[in-house]
Amino acid sequence: MNPVTDLPLWAAWLIAFFLLLGAGLTLIGSFGLFRLPGFYDRIHAPTLGTSWGTAGIVIASVIYFSVTESQLVLHPLLIGVFVTVTTPVTLILLSRAALYRDRAENNPDVPSLQLLENTSQESGSKTDSVTVHESIGTAKE
Amino acid sequence: MSAIIFFWSVTVAQTALGIAMVLAFARMIRGPRAQDRVLGLDALYSNAMLLMLVFGIGTGNSLYFEISLIMSALGFVATVALAKFLMRGEVIE
């Protein structure tokens, strides 16, 4: 804890700002995860913590270790890059799985495959994005 | 002066992340369906990872950085495996 006492004042203010920004945004995101009504609303909320929440805390960590070790320390940025890359992948997989489950039990809250099929048949057999998406969806089943 | 600012900002950030973890855990326990529980587990993992980073800043020990890197990797693998399980009922086909 001793390097803290000779931390310059500007570094302390910067670290405090970025730490509180990151932690506050993460708290808001988790509060949204707790409060929002439906699953597809809820899946947006924690991304607040994994985007700017992580960025704020990582920037604070970079500033702190760069000042105390008096050299540029960039390895906390690795966590930021890793989280930024992996979060969309996991959330896309999770939301596709949730959509698949909702459609399998004919939940009226999500657009069904039947509905998409009918609209694409009415509008002729042109291969717009909806019909391509549709054919991928049926091929998977 | 700078020590006071540093100490209080780290304490408040740790408290905020702790409350965020409690909220994510409550969603994991309460979540009406399985996908809500998986989402709560994912948020719990990422909040714990951020808490480890803040611990690292507070103690000045860069060992916590490696803990949080491992934690984020494990969270990624766990959520992908659980999403695959929800989709197909089987993790490795």
CSV table of C-alpha atoms in Angstrom, one decimal, chain B residues 6-91:
chain,number,residue,atom,x,y,z
B,6,PHE,CA,-7.4,6.7,-4.0
B,7,PHE,CA,-8.6,4.8,-1.0
B,8,TRP,CA,-12.2,6.1,-1.2
B,9,SER,CA,-12.5,5.7,-5.0
B,10,VAL,CA,-11.3,2.1,-4.7
B,11,THR,CA,-13.7,1.4,-1.8
B,12,VAL,CA,-16.7,2.9,-3.6
B,13,ALA,CA,-15.9,1.0,-6.8
B,14,GLN,CA,-15.6,-2.3,-4.9
B,15,THR,CA,-18.9,-1.7,-3.2
B,16,ALA,CA,-20.6,-0.8,-6.5
B,17,LEU,CA,-19.2,-4.0,-8.1
B,18,GLY,CA,-20.3,-6.0,-5.1
B,19,ILE,CA,-23.8,-4.8,-5.4
B,20,ALA,CA,-23.7,-5.5,-9.1
B,21,MET,CA,-22.6,-9.0,-8.4
B,22,VAL,CA,-25.5,-9.4,-5.9
B,23,LEU,CA,-28.0,-8.2,-8.5
B,24,ALA,CA,-26.6,-10.6,-11.1
B,25,PHE,CA,-26.8,-13.4,-8.6
B,26,ALA,CA,-30.4,-12.6,-7.8
B,27,ARG,CA,-31.2,-12.7,-11.5
B,28,MET,CA,-29.5,-16.1,-11.7
B,29,ILE,CA,-31.5,-17.4,-8.7
B,30,ARG,CA,-34.8,-15.8,-9.7
B,31,GLY,CA,-34.7,-16.0,-13.5
B,32,PRO,CA,-37.9,-17.4,-14.8
B,33,ARG,CA,-36.3,-19.4,-17.5
B,34,ALA,CA,-33.0,-21.1,-18.2
B,35,GLN,CA,-31.7,-18.5,-20.5
B,36,ASP,CA,-32.1,-15.8,-17.8
B,37,ARG,CA,-30.1,-17.9,-15.5
B,38,VAL,CA,-27.3,-18.3,-18.0
B,39,LEU,CA,-27.3,-14.5,-18.7
B,40,GLY,CA,-27.1,-13.9,-14.9
B,41,LEU,CA,-24.2,-16.3,-14.7
B,42,ASP,CA,-22.4,-14.5,-17.5
B,43,ALA,CA,-23.0,-11.1,-15.9
B,44,LEU,CA,-21.8,-12.5,-12.5
B,45,TYR,CA,-18.6,-13.7,-14.2
B,46,SER,CA,-17.9,-10.4,-15.8
B,47,ASN,CA,-18.6,-8.4,-12.6
B,48,ALA,CA,-16.3,-10.7,-10.6
B,49,MET,CA,-13.6,-10.2,-13.3
B,50,LEU,CA,-13.9,-6.4,-12.9
B,51,LEU,CA,-13.8,-6.8,-9.1
B,52,MET,CA,-10.6,-8.7,-9.4
B,53,LEU,CA,-9.1,-5.8,-11.5
B,54,VAL,CA,-10.2,-3.3,-8.9
B,55,PHE,CA,-8.6,-5.5,-6.1
B,56,GLY,CA,-5.4,-5.4,-8.2
B,57,ILE,CA,-5.5,-1.6,-8.3
B,58,GLY,CA,-6.3,-1.4,-4.6
B,59,THR,CA,-3.4,-3.7,-3.4
B,60,GLY,CA,-0.9,-2.7,-6.1
B,61,ASN,CA,-0.4,-6.4,-6.9
B,62,SER,CA,-0.4,-7.3,-10.6
B,63,LEU,CA,-1.1,-10.9,-9.8
B,64,TYR,CA,-4.8,-10.1,-9.8
B,65,PHE,CA,-4.6,-9.2,-13.4
B,66,GLU,CA,-3.9,-12.8,-14.3
B,67,ILE,CA,-6.7,-14.0,-12.1
B,68,SER,CA,-9.2,-11.7,-14.0
B,69,LEU,CA,-7.8,-12.8,-17.4
B,70,ILE,CA,-8.5,-16.5,-16.4
B,71,MET,CA,-11.9,-15.6,-15.1
B,72,SER,CA,-13.0,-13.9,-18.3
B,73,ALA,CA,-11.8,-16.8,-20.4
B,74,LEU,CA,-13.6,-19.3,-18.1
B,75,GLY,CA,-16.8,-17.1,-18.3
B,76,PHE,CA,-16.6,-17.1,-22.1
B,77,VAL,CA,-16.3,-20.9,-22.3
B,78,ALA,CA,-19.0,-21.5,-19.7
B,79,THR,CA,-21.5,-19.3,-21.4
B,80,VAL,CA,-20.8,-20.6,-24.9
B,81,ALA,CA,-21.2,-24.2,-23.6
B,82,LEU,CA,-24.4,-23.4,-21.8
B,83,ALA,CA,-25.9,-21.6,-24.8
B,84,LYS,CA,-25.0,-24.6,-27.0
B,85,PHE,CA,-26.7,-26.8,-24.4
B,86,LEU,CA,-29.9,-24.7,-24.5
B,87,MET,CA,-29.9,-24.8,-28.3
B,88,ARG,CA,-29.4,-28.5,-28.9
B,89,GLY,CA,-29.7,-30.3,-25.6
B,90,GLU,CA,-26.1,-31.5,-26.0
B,91,VAL,CA,-22.8,-29.8,-25.6
